[in-house]
Coordinates of C-alpha atoms in Angstrom, one line a residue:
M672 CA -64.2 -4.8 59.5
E673 CA -61.8 -0.9 60.3
P674 CA -58.4 -1.4 61.7
G675 CA -58.6 -1.8 66.0
T676 CA -62.2 -2.3 65.6
G677 CA -61.5 -6.4 65.5
P678 CA -61.6 -9.2 68.1
L679 CA -58.4 -9.0 70.4
L680 CA -56.1 -11.9 70.4
V681 CA -57.3 -12.8 74.1
E682 CA -61.0 -12.1 73.4
L683 CA -60.5 -15.2 70.5
P684 CA -62.2 -19.0 72.1
G685 CA -60.0 -21.0 73.8
E686 CA -59.1 -23.8 71.2
L687 CA -58.2 -21.2 68.4
L688 CA -56.4 -19.8 70.8
E689 CA -54.2 -23.0 71.3
Q690 CA -54.0 -23.8 67.7
I691 CA -52.0 -20.4 67.5
L692 CA -49.8 -20.7 70.1
C693 CA -49.7 -24.6 68.5
S694 CA -47.8 -22.5 65.1
R695 CA -44.6 -23.7 63.9
C696 CA -43.7 -19.9 63.2
L697 CA -43.3 -19.7 67.0
D698 CA -40.7 -21.3 69.0
H699 CA -40.2 -21.5 72.6
R700 CA -38.8 -17.4 72.8
D701 CA -41.8 -16.7 70.9
I702 CA -43.7 -18.6 73.3
I703 CA -41.6 -17.2 76.5
S704 CA -42.4 -13.3 75.3
I705 CA -46.4 -14.6 74.8
Q706 CA -46.7 -15.9 78.2
G707 CA -45.4 -12.6 79.9
T708 CA -48.2 -10.4 77.9
C709 CA -51.6 -11.8 80.1
R710 CA -52.6 -14.2 82.3
R711 CA -55.2 -16.0 79.7
L712 CA -52.0 -16.9 77.4
R713 CA -50.0 -17.7 80.1
E714 CA -52.5 -20.4 80.7
L715 CA -53.0 -21.7 77.9
C716 CA -49.4 -22.1 77.8
P717 CA -49.3 -24.6 81.1
P718 CA -46.1 -26.7 81.1
R719 CA -48.0 -30.2 80.5
G720 CA -50.2 -29.0 78.0
K721 CA -49.6 -28.2 74.1
V722 CA -48.1 -26.2 73.4
W723 CA -45.0 -27.3 75.3
R724 CA -45.8 -30.6 73.8
R725 CA -45.2 -28.6 69.7
L726 CA -42.6 -27.3 70.6
L727 CA -40.7 -30.6 71.9
S728 CA -41.7 -32.4 68.7
V729 CA -40.5 -30.3 66.1
R730 CA -37.8 -28.5 67.8
W731 CA -36.5 -32.5 68.8
T732 CA -39.1 -35.3 67.0
S733 CA -37.3 -38.0 67.4
M734 CA -37.4 -37.0 70.4
M735 CA -41.1 -37.9 70.8
K736 CA -40.1 -42.3 70.6
Y737 CA -39.1 -41.9 74.5
Y738 CA -41.9 -40.9 75.6
N739 CA -45.9 -43.1 76.0
P740 CA -48.5 -41.5 74.8
L741 CA -50.7 -41.8 77.1
D742 CA -48.0 -41.1 80.1
S743 CA -48.1 -37.3 81.5
Y744 CA -45.3 -35.3 81.4
D745 CA -43.9 -31.1 81.9
W746 CA -43.1 -30.2 79.1
L747 CA -41.7 -26.9 80.2
E748 CA -39.1 -29.4 82.1
E749 CA -38.6 -31.8 79.1
Y750 CA -37.9 -28.9 76.7
K751 CA -35.5 -26.8 79.0
T752 CA -33.6 -30.0 79.5
R753 CA -33.1 -30.9 76.1
H754 CA -32.3 -27.6 76.0
R755 CA -29.4 -27.3 78.4
A756 CA -28.7 -31.0 77.0
G757 CA -28.4 -30.1 73.2
L758 CA -25.5 -26.8 75.0
A759 CA -23.7 -28.9 77.5
V760 CA -23.0 -31.2 73.6
C761 CA -21.6 -29.0 70.9
N762 CA -19.9 -27.2 74.2
L763 CA -17.8 -30.4 75.2
L764 CA -18.0 -30.9 71.2
A765 CA -16.3 -27.1 70.4
A766 CA -13.4 -28.1 72.7
F767 CA -12.6 -31.5 71.2
S768 CA -12.4 -30.5 67.6
K769 CA -10.5 -27.5 68.9
R770 CA -8.7 -30.6 69.8
L771 CA -8.0 -32.3 67.7
I772 CA -6.9 -29.4 65.6
T773 CA -3.9 -28.6 68.0
E774 CA -2.9 -32.5 69.3
R775 CA -4.6 -33.9 65.8
H776 CA -6.6 -36.7 67.6
I777 CA -9.1 -36.9 70.5
P778 CA -8.0 -38.7 73.2
C779 CA -9.8 -41.8 73.6
E780 CA -10.5 -41.9 77.3
G781 CA -11.6 -37.5 76.6
F782 CA -14.8 -39.3 75.9
N783 CA -15.8 -40.1 79.3
D784 CA -17.0 -36.2 79.0
F785 CA -19.4 -36.8 78.5
D786 CA -20.6 -39.0 81.6
T787 CA -20.1 -36.8 83.9
L788 CA -22.4 -34.2 81.7
G789 CA -25.5 -35.9 83.8
Y790 CA -27.6 -36.0 81.2
P791 CA -30.1 -39.0 80.0
T792 CA -28.2 -41.1 77.0
H793 CA -30.6 -40.7 75.1
Y794 CA -30.9 -36.2 75.1
L795 CA -27.1 -36.4 74.6
E796 CA -27.2 -39.0 72.0
D797 CA -29.6 -37.3 69.6
E798 CA -28.2 -33.6 70.1
L799 CA -25.3 -35.7 68.1
L800 CA -27.4 -37.1 65.8
S801 CA -29.3 -33.7 65.0
I802 CA -25.4 -32.7 64.8
M803 CA -24.3 -35.3 62.0
D804 CA -27.2 -34.4 60.4
N805 CA -26.5 -31.0 60.1
K806 CA -25.6 -30.7 55.9
S807 CA -23.7 -27.9 56.4
K808 CA -20.3 -28.4 55.0
K809 CA -18.8 -25.7 57.4
C810 CA -20.5 -28.4 60.3
S811 CA -17.3 -31.3 59.2
M812 CA -15.1 -31.0 62.1
L813 CA -18.0 -31.0 65.2
K814 CA -19.8 -33.3 62.7
Y815 CA -17.1 -36.1 62.5
C816 CA -16.1 -35.7 66.7
A817 CA -19.5 -35.3 66.5
K818 CA -19.6 -38.8 65.1
K819 CA -16.8 -40.5 67.0
I820 CA -18.7 -39.9 70.0
L821 CA -21.5 -40.9 70.0
Y822 CA -20.1 -44.4 68.2
S823 CA -18.0 -44.5 71.8
M824 CA -21.6 -43.7 73.4
R825 CA -23.0 -46.3 72.3
Q826 CA -20.4 -49.2 71.9
E827 CA -20.0 -48.4 75.8
T828 CA -24.3 -49.2 76.5
I829 CA -23.2 -52.2 74.1
L830 CA -21.4 -53.9 76.0
C831 CA -22.5 -53.3 79.4
N832 CA -25.5 -55.6 77.8
L833 CA -23.8 -58.2 76.0
K834 CA -22.6 -58.5 80.2
S835 CA -25.6 -58.2 81.0
F836 CA -26.8 -61.4 78.6
L837 CA -23.9 -63.4 79.1
Q838 CA -25.2 -63.2 83.6
Q839 CA -28.2 -64.9 82.0
P840 CA -28.7 -68.4 82.8
V841 CA -28.2 -70.9 80.4
E842 CA -31.5 -71.7 78.5
K843 CA -31.7 -67.3 78.8
Q844 CA -29.0 -66.6 76.2
P845 CA -30.5 -67.2 72.7
I846 CA -28.6 -67.4 70.6
L847 CA -29.9 -65.1 67.6
E848 CA -30.0 -61.8 70.6
G849 CA -25.8 -62.6 71.4
A850 CA -25.8 -62.1 67.9
V851 CA -27.8 -58.9 67.3
L852 CA -25.3 -57.9 70.4
I853 CA -22.2 -58.6 68.9
D854 CA -23.4 -57.3 65.1
Q855 CA -24.8 -53.6 67.1
Y856 CA -21.4 -53.2 68.7
C857 CA -19.4 -53.4 65.7
N858 CA -22.1 -51.4 64.3
P859 CA -23.2 -48.7 66.4
L860 CA -24.1 -46.5 63.8
E861 CA -26.3 -48.6 62.1
D862 CA -30.0 -48.9 63.0
I863 CA -30.1 -52.4 64.4
S864 CA -32.4 -54.1 67.3
L865 CA -33.3 -57.9 68.2
D866 CA -37.1 -56.3 67.9
N867 CA -36.0 -55.2 64.6
I868 CA -34.6 -58.7 63.2
Q869 CA -37.4 -60.8 64.9
A870 CA -39.9 -58.5 62.6
Q871 CA -38.7 -59.5 59.7
L872 CA -37.9 -63.3 61.0
D873 CA -41.3 -63.1 61.2
T874 CA -42.2 -62.0 57.4
I875 CA -40.2 -64.8 56.9
L876 CA -41.6 -67.1 59.7
E877 CA -45.5 -65.9 57.9
K878 CA -44.6 -67.2 53.5
V879 CA -43.1 -70.9 56.3
K880 CA -46.5 -70.9 57.6
A881 CA -47.9 -70.6 54.4
L882 CA -46.5 -72.8 53.2
L883 CA -47.2 -75.9 54.9
G884 CA -50.6 -74.1 54.7
V885 CA -51.8 -75.9 51.6
K886 CA -49.5 -78.7 51.8
N887 CA -51.2 -79.6 55.7
S888 CA -54.0 -77.5 56.9
R889 CA -53.8 -78.6 60.1
H890 CA -49.8 -78.7 60.4
P891 CA -48.9 -78.2 64.8
A892 CA -46.6 -75.3 63.1
L893 CA -49.5 -73.3 62.1
F894 CA -51.2 -73.1 66.0
L895 CA -47.9 -72.9 67.8
Q896 CA -48.7 -69.7 70.2
A897 CA -46.1 -67.1 69.6
G898 CA -43.0 -66.7 72.1
A899 CA -44.2 -69.7 73.8
T900 CA -40.6 -73.1 73.7
S901 CA -43.2 -76.2 72.5
Y902 CA -42.3 -78.9 69.9
I903 CA -43.9 -80.7 67.6
E904 CA -43.0 -84.2 67.7
D905 CA -43.5 -86.2 65.0
L906 CA -40.6 -86.7 63.2
D907 CA -42.6 -86.4 59.3
L908 CA -44.1 -83.0 60.2
Q909 CA -41.0 -82.0 61.3
E910 CA -40.0 -83.0 58.6
Q911 CA -42.8 -81.2 57.3
V912 CA -41.7 -77.7 58.9
L913 CA -37.9 -78.2 57.0
D914 CA -38.7 -78.7 53.6
A915 CA -41.2 -75.9 53.8
L916 CA -37.9 -73.8 55.6
N917 CA -35.2 -74.7 52.6
H918 CA -37.9 -74.3 50.0
V919 CA -38.9 -70.7 51.3
L920 CA -35.4 -69.2 52.6
F921 CA -33.2 -70.6 49.8
I922 CA -35.5 -71.5 47.0
E923 CA -38.1 -68.8 47.4
M924 CA -36.0 -65.5 49.5
K925 CA -32.6 -67.0 47.7
F926 CA -31.3 -66.6 51.1
K927 CA -27.8 -68.4 49.9
G928 CA -23.7 -68.6 50.8
N929 CA -21.4 -66.2 49.5
V930 CA -18.6 -68.1 48.1
T931 CA -17.4 -66.1 46.0
D932 CA -17.0 -63.8 49.2
F933 CA -17.0 -65.2 51.6
Y934 CA -14.3 -64.6 53.6
N935 CA -16.4 -60.5 53.8
P936 CA -17.1 -58.8 57.9
L937 CA -20.9 -57.9 56.0
N938 CA -21.7 -61.6 56.0
S939 CA -20.8 -62.0 60.1
Y940 CA -24.2 -59.3 60.2
I941 CA -27.0 -60.5 60.7
H942 CA -28.9 -57.2 59.5
Q943 CA -27.3 -57.6 56.8
V944 CA -27.8 -61.1 56.1
L945 CA -31.2 -60.3 56.3
I946 CA -30.4 -57.5 53.9
T947 CA -28.1 -59.0 51.0
K948 CA -29.6 -62.8 51.7
T949 CA -25.2 -63.7 51.8
G950 CA -23.5 -65.2 54.1
I951 CA -21.4 -68.4 55.9
P952 CA -22.1 -70.8 57.9
I953 CA -22.5 -69.5 61.6
S954 CA -24.8 -66.3 61.0
L955 CA -27.2 -69.0 58.3
S956 CA -26.8 -71.4 61.0
V957 CA -28.4 -69.0 63.4
L958 CA -31.8 -67.3 61.6
Y959 CA -32.2 -70.7 60.0
L960 CA -32.1 -72.0 63.8
Y961 CA -34.0 -69.7 65.4
L962 CA -36.5 -70.6 62.2
A963 CA -37.4 -74.0 62.6
E964 CA -37.2 -73.8 66.9
R965 CA -40.3 -71.0 66.4
L966 CA -42.2 -73.7 64.0
G967 CA -41.6 -76.0 66.6
V968 CA -39.1 -78.3 65.5
P969 CA -35.3 -78.4 68.0
L970 CA -32.1 -77.7 66.2
E971 CA -28.9 -77.6 68.3
P972 CA -25.6 -75.5 67.0
V973 CA -22.7 -77.1 66.4
N974 CA -18.9 -75.8 66.9
F975 CA -17.7 -79.0 63.7
P976 CA -14.6 -77.8 62.6
H977 CA -14.1 -74.7 60.1
H978 CA -18.4 -75.4 58.4
F979 CA -20.5 -74.0 61.0
M980 CA -23.8 -77.0 61.3
L981 CA -26.8 -77.8 63.1
R982 CA -27.8 -81.1 64.1
W983 CA -31.7 -83.0 63.4
S984 CA -32.2 -85.0 66.9
Q985 CA -34.0 -88.5 64.9
G986 CA -34.0 -90.6 67.8
I987 CA -33.9 -89.5 71.8
Q988 CA -33.5 -85.5 72.9
G989 CA -30.1 -85.1 73.8
S990 CA -28.4 -88.5 73.2
T991 CA -24.0 -89.1 73.1
D992 CA -24.7 -91.0 69.6
I993 CA -24.1 -89.5 66.6
A994 CA -26.2 -91.3 64.4
D995 CA -28.4 -90.6 65.9
Y996 CA -29.2 -86.3 64.1
V997 CA -28.8 -85.4 60.7
Y998 CA -26.3 -82.2 59.7
V999 CA -28.5 -80.0 58.4
D1000 CA -26.0 -77.1 56.1
A1001 CA -27.7 -73.5 56.4
F1002 CA -24.3 -72.6 54.2
G1003 CA -25.9 -75.1 52.4
G1004 CA -29.8 -74.7 51.4
G1005 CA -29.8 -76.9 53.6
K1006 CA -29.0 -80.2 53.3
R1007 CA -29.1 -82.1 56.1
L1008 CA -25.8 -84.7 56.3
S1009 CA -24.9 -88.1 58.4
A1010 CA -21.9 -87.3 60.2
R1011 CA -20.2 -89.3 57.3
D1012 CA -21.6 -86.8 54.7
C1013 CA -20.0 -84.5 57.1
E1014 CA -16.0 -85.6 57.5
Y1015 CA -16.2 -85.5 54.0
M1016 CA -17.3 -82.4 53.5
I1017 CA -14.8 -80.8 55.0
G1018 CA -11.8 -83.7 53.3
Q1019 CA -10.7 -85.2 57.4
H1020 CA -11.3 -87.2 59.7
V1021 CA -13.5 -86.0 62.8
T1022 CA -13.5 -87.2 66.1
E1023 CA -17.3 -87.3 68.0
E1024 CA -16.4 -84.6 70.2
F1025 CA -16.8 -82.0 67.5
Y1026 CA -20.3 -83.0 66.6
A1027 CA -21.7 -82.1 70.6
A1028 CA -24.2 -79.1 70.5
V1029 CA -22.5 -76.3 71.7
R1030 CA -23.7 -73.1 74.3
T1031 CA -25.1 -69.2 72.8
K1032 CA -21.5 -68.3 74.6
E1033 CA -19.7 -71.2 72.4
V1034 CA -21.4 -70.0 68.9
M1035 CA -20.4 -66.3 69.9
Q1036 CA -17.1 -66.9 70.7
R1037 CA -17.4 -68.8 67.2
M1038 CA -18.5 -65.8 66.0
I1039 CA -16.3 -63.4 67.3
G1040 CA -13.8 -65.1 66.3
N1041 CA -14.1 -65.6 63.3
L1042 CA -14.3 -61.8 62.9
L1043 CA -10.7 -61.6 64.9
N1044 CA -9.0 -63.8 62.4
L1045 CA -10.2 -61.7 59.7
G1046 CA -9.1 -58.3 62.1
K1047 CA -5.4 -60.0 61.7
R1048 CA -5.5 -60.4 58.0
E1049 CA -6.9 -57.0 57.2
S1050 CA -4.8 -54.6 55.0
K1051 CA -6.4 -51.8 54.1
D1052 CA -7.6 -51.2 57.9
R1053 CA -5.2 -48.6 59.0
N1054 CA -7.1 -48.5 62.3
F1055 CA -7.4 -52.5 62.6
M1056 CA -11.0 -51.1 63.4
L1057 CA -12.3 -54.8 62.8
L1058 CA -9.7 -56.1 65.0
R1059 CA -10.6 -53.2 68.1
V1060 CA -14.7 -54.4 68.3
S1061 CA -13.8 -57.9 68.3
L1062 CA -11.0 -58.1 70.8
D1063 CA -13.3 -55.7 72.9
L1064 CA -16.1 -58.1 72.8
Y1065 CA -13.3 -62.0 73.4
L1066 CA -13.0 -59.6 76.3
A1067 CA -16.2 -58.7 77.4
M1068 CA -16.5 -62.4 77.3
Y1069 CA -13.7 -63.6 78.7
P1070 CA -12.1 -60.9 80.9
D1071 CA -8.2 -62.9 81.6
S1072 CA -7.9 -64.3 78.6
V1073 CA -3.9 -63.4 79.1
Q1074 CA -3.8 -63.8 74.6
H1075 CA -6.5 -61.8 73.7
L1076 CA -5.2 -58.6 76.5
L1077 CA -1.6 -58.5 75.4
L1078 CA -2.7 -57.9 71.6
Q1079 CA -4.8 -55.8 72.7
A1080 CA -1.9 -53.9 74.4
R1081 CA 0.5 -54.9 71.4
L1082 CA -2.4 -52.7 68.8
Y1083 CA -3.0 -50.2 71.3
F1084 CA 0.6 -49.2 71.8
H1085 CA 1.6 -49.9 67.2
L1086 CA -1.4 -47.6 66.5
G1087 CA -0.2 -44.6 69.4
I1088 CA -3.2 -45.0 70.9
W1089 CA -4.3 -44.7 74.8
P1090 CA -0.5 -45.9 76.5
E1091 CA -2.3 -45.3 79.9
K1092 CA -4.6 -48.1 79.4
V1093 CA -1.5 -50.3 77.7
L1094 CA -0.4 -50.1 81.3
D1095 CA -3.4 -50.8 82.8
I1096 CA -3.9 -53.6 80.4
L1097 CA -0.3 -55.4 80.9
Q1098 CA 0.0 -54.4 85.3
N1099 CA -3.5 -57.1 84.9
I1100 CA -0.9 -59.5 82.1
Q1101 CA 1.1 -59.5 85.0
A1102 CA -0.7 -60.2 88.2
L1103 CA -2.2 -63.2 85.5
D1104 CA 0.3 -64.8 84.8
P1105 CA 3.8 -63.7 85.8
Y1106 CA 5.6 -65.7 83.2
Q1107 CA 4.6 -63.1 81.0
H1108 CA 7.2 -60.8 82.2
G1109 CA 9.5 -60.8 79.3
A1110 CA 6.5 -59.6 76.9
V1111 CA 4.9 -56.8 80.1
A1112 CA 8.3 -54.9 80.9
Y1113 CA 9.3 -54.6 76.8
L1114 CA 6.3 -52.5 76.2
V1115 CA 5.5 -51.4 80.1
Q1116 CA 9.5 -49.2 79.4
H1117 CA 9.0 -48.1 75.0
T1118 CA 4.7 -47.2 76.8
L1119 CA 6.8 -45.8 79.1
E1120 CA 8.8 -43.6 77.0
H1121 CA 5.5 -43.0 74.2
I1122 CA 3.8 -41.0 77.3
E1123 CA 7.9 -39.0 77.9
K1124 CA 7.8 -38.1 75.1
R1125 CA 4.7 -37.1 74.4
K1126 CA 4.7 -34.2 77.1
E1127 CA 8.2 -33.3 76.1
D1128 CA 5.3 -32.9 71.5
S1129 CA 3.7 -31.0 74.4
G1130 CA 5.6 -28.3 74.3
I1131 CA 6.6 -25.3 71.3
T1132 CA 7.1 -26.8 68.7
I1133 CA 9.6 -23.7 66.3
K1134 CA 7.6 -24.4 62.4
L1135 CA 9.8 -22.4 60.0
R1136 CA 8.3 -21.6 55.8
S1137 CA 11.8 -23.3 55.0
S1138 CA 9.1 -26.6 53.1
D1139 CA 9.9 -28.8 49.8
I1140 CA 6.0 -27.9 50.4
E1141 CA 4.8 -23.9 49.8
I1142 CA 3.1 -22.5 52.2
C1143 CA 1.5 -19.7 50.9
Y1144 CA -0.9 -17.6 53.7
S1145 CA 0.3 -16.9 57.7
I1146 CA -1.0 -17.1 60.9
G1147 CA -2.9 -13.8 61.6
L1148 CA -4.1 -14.0 57.4
I1149 CA -8.3 -13.7 57.1
M1150 CA -9.4 -16.3 54.9
R1151 CA -12.2 -17.6 53.4
H1152 CA -13.7 -21.3 52.0
K1153 CA -13.7 -21.3 48.5
R1154 CA -16.0 -23.1 48.6
H1155 CA -18.6 -22.0 51.5
G1156 CA -18.2 -19.3 52.1
Y1157 CA -17.3 -19.1 55.6
S1158 CA -14.4 -16.8 56.9
G1159 CA -11.5 -17.9 59.4
V1160 CA -8.3 -16.7 61.0
I1161 CA -5.4 -18.5 60.9
F1162 CA -3.8 -19.3 64.3
G1163 CA -1.6 -22.9 63.0
W1164 CA -0.6 -25.0 60.0
D1165 CA 1.6 -28.1 59.1
P1166 CA 3.1 -29.4 55.8
I1167 CA 1.0 -31.5 55.4
C1168 CA -2.2 -33.4 57.0
M1169 CA -1.6 -34.8 60.2
M1170 CA -4.8 -35.4 61.1
P1171 CA -5.8 -39.4 61.9
P1172 CA -6.2 -41.5 58.7
D1173 CA -10.6 -42.0 59.3
W1174 CA -9.9 -37.7 59.5
I1175 CA -8.8 -37.7 56.1
E1176 CA -11.1 -41.0 55.0
Y1177 CA -14.6 -39.1 57.0
M1178 CA -13.2 -35.8 55.2
D1179 CA -12.8 -37.2 51.2
T1180 CA -10.0 -35.8 51.9
H1181 CA -8.7 -37.8 49.3
N1182 CA -11.0 -36.1 46.1
L1183 CA -9.1 -32.7 46.6
I1184 CA -7.1 -32.3 44.0
S1185 CA -3.8 -32.3 45.7
G1186 CA -4.9 -34.5 47.9
A1187 CA -3.3 -35.0 51.6
N1188 CA 0.0 -34.1 50.3
Q1189 CA -0.2 -29.7 50.7
P1190 CA -0.8 -28.0 54.2
F1191 CA -3.5 -26.7 55.6
Y1192 CA -4.6 -23.8 58.6
S1193 CA -5.7 -23.8 61.6
M1194 CA -9.1 -21.8 61.6
L1195 CA -10.2 -20.2 64.6
L1196 CA -14.1 -19.2 62.7
D1197 CA -16.9 -16.5 62.2
D1198 CA -18.6 -18.7 64.2
G1199 CA -17.5 -20.2 66.8
S1200 CA -16.1 -23.2 65.7
C1201 CA -12.8 -24.2 64.4
S1202 CA -11.5 -26.4 61.2
Y1203 CA -8.7 -27.6 60.0
V1204 CA -9.0 -26.5 56.0
A1205 CA -6.5 -27.7 52.6
Q1206 CA -5.1 -24.9 51.2
E1207 CA -6.5 -25.6 47.9
N1208 CA -10.4 -24.5 50.0
L1209 CA -8.9 -21.5 51.0
E1210 CA -8.4 -17.6 49.2
L1211 CA -7.6 -14.1 51.3
H1212 CA -10.7 -12.7 52.0
P1213 CA -11.5 -9.8 50.3
S1214 CA -13.1 -7.2 53.0
P1215 CA -11.7 -9.3 55.9
K1216 CA -13.6 -8.3 59.3
E1217 CA -12.4 -9.3 62.8
I1218 CA -13.9 -13.3 64.0
M1219 CA -15.9 -13.5 67.1
H1220 CA -13.6 -16.3 68.4
P1221 CA -14.3 -16.9 72.4
D1222 CA -10.4 -18.4 71.5
I1223 CA -9.5 -15.0 69.5
G1224 CA -7.4 -13.9 73.0
L1225 CA -5.4 -17.3 73.4
Y1226 CA -3.5 -16.2 69.8
F1227 CA -3.9 -13.2 68.4
S1228 CA -2.9 -9.2 70.7
E1229 CA -4.8 -7.4 68.5
F1230 CA -6.2 -6.8 65.4
S1231 CA -4.7 -4.0 62.9
S1232 CA -7.4 -3.3 60.9
T1233 CA -7.0 -6.2 57.7
H1234 CA -4.6 -9.2 59.8
Y1235 CA -4.3 -10.0 63.4
I1236 CA -1.1 -9.9 65.1
G1237 CA 0.3 -12.6 67.5
N1238 CA 0.6 -12.8 70.9
E1239 CA 4.7 -13.5 72.0
E1240 CA 3.9 -17.6 72.2
L1241 CA 2.2 -18.1 68.6
K1242 CA 5.2 -15.2 67.6
L1243 CA 7.9 -17.7 69.2
Q1244 CA 6.5 -21.3 67.5
Y1245 CA 6.0 -19.7 64.6
P1246 CA 8.5 -16.9 63.9
E1247 CA 8.6 -16.1 60.0
D1248 CA 4.8 -16.2 59.9
M1249 CA 4.1 -12.5 60.9
E1250 CA 7.0 -10.7 57.7
F1251 CA 5.4 -12.9 55.6
T1252 CA 1.4 -11.8 56.8
L1253 CA 2.8 -8.4 56.5
S1254 CA 4.0 -8.4 53.3
S1255 CA 1.1 -10.5 51.9
I1256 CA -1.4 -7.5 53.3
Q1257 CA 1.1 -5.3 50.8
M1258 CA 1.1 -7.2 47.9
T1259 CA -2.8 -7.5 47.9
N1260 CA -3.9 -4.1 48.8
G1261 CA -5.3 -3.2 45.2
Q1262 CA -5.0 -6.8 43.7
S1263 CA -7.7 -9.4 43.1
S1264 CA -8.7 -11.2 46.2
N1265 CA -8.5 -14.3 43.8
I1266 CA -4.5 -14.0 43.3
S1267 CA -2.6 -16.2 46.2
P1268 CA 0.0 -13.7 47.3
H1269 CA 3.6 -14.8 46.1
E1270 CA 2.1 -16.3 43.8
C1271 CA 1.5 -19.8 45.0

């Protein structure tokens, strides 16, 4: 066919045109342009049509799980909202990363800025996740900030869910759900859901039922309705269930108590117990209790000293006689014990009150208490993160616990974070228990001193180059990253890395040749972001050009063909750097850019 003699695009059948418009090679800008060409093409791209739905699903695939396939949506409006939410998140992240570089920390209260954006939480989370999944090494600072913010956002949501859960009637507080909420709060970046945990346990249930069916095809446990609460009355039939459960769980699937690494906090997280098939008495008991109840055997949790247990009634349910129960040790492979056996196991006499059944809240309290104790003894956790999250959980359950409020205030004070929050906690303690005046007054005084010192430190700090560690580069130099190739201009430096420990760990700084004990440079990058880069990763740019960053004017007065000239404030803070910059430029004229100035 000769050129120009074929059918026009608009003359093609509507279904074929729609398929073309749904092509992956077209983005939202292309579709907007196409819509503006003629009426027919505009009508093929309605807000509720396939084209805008395809654009949303291709650009943000993970978003589609939030939409019911049977419902009708204005896909154009959804696309616009998600796009605007992404821009808002990126702008806030840029501000956070800049503040992290200049102040060496992200203030805890800064996370509240995301609450004011006015977008659905799942839009914000989706953007943060997409930033975290970015493979570019250039985005390391943004990815670190995104991770911190997503961590905080999810914890806040989970804490709200926990408080709602605790307000439910006791009979509507399943122990498994409480344990999963604890797991979620301690691991907010993991994909943990009650539905997923229950699905894994349902798989185990099917195996137990299959074994039961081989031995007794008419066993009532095989005919229990899913989700219904009904129990088998015959003790012999209950025993058959527990025997089958023990065989599947501990022999066939090889679940066991983690004797070799008992004090690992992972033993307390339900999702990890299902992965590793190892746990501690309380976590294994939570799983065992759920499975037994789903199979028609009523077991009850027992807060036994040093070793969490379950009890199985052999007579009247609710009896106060400890001899009317057999005690099940999930940590010991489902072994059944008498009260005397339990005492022999822990090597001490136990009063009858410790054999009583406890409710969900007491089970959760013990799980959180275990994590609290581990957090106090964890020497490797420099941020005391386990202690912090377990304190949050405990105070969500018992907000008036003066002992734990005081521990939280001391912890924040020790870490030097969130001093305003420390003052709020101390004020609450004083109101709850005036006898704590001495401890409160001491912390109030030193917290106020910390706030005043922070205000003083926010002023200009003069940095001189006279240091035991040689500072090879200076303010205003255009640099290139040796490994990743991006460009930027230096607007600040530290003789050693001044970032918090979790940043150092996240960035794998210890894998650098000189680790954190080398100069680090604050840089404005050519893509509009900021970074904090180790000296060993930088080199002078062989062809320095202007850096297109919106904050250039905050630090520099002009670009002088090869470097930037700092403004008066920057010159005051780094009084020796301007001369060093000029010297560096002169020395590298005509030399290879790989030779560091002054033979650094």
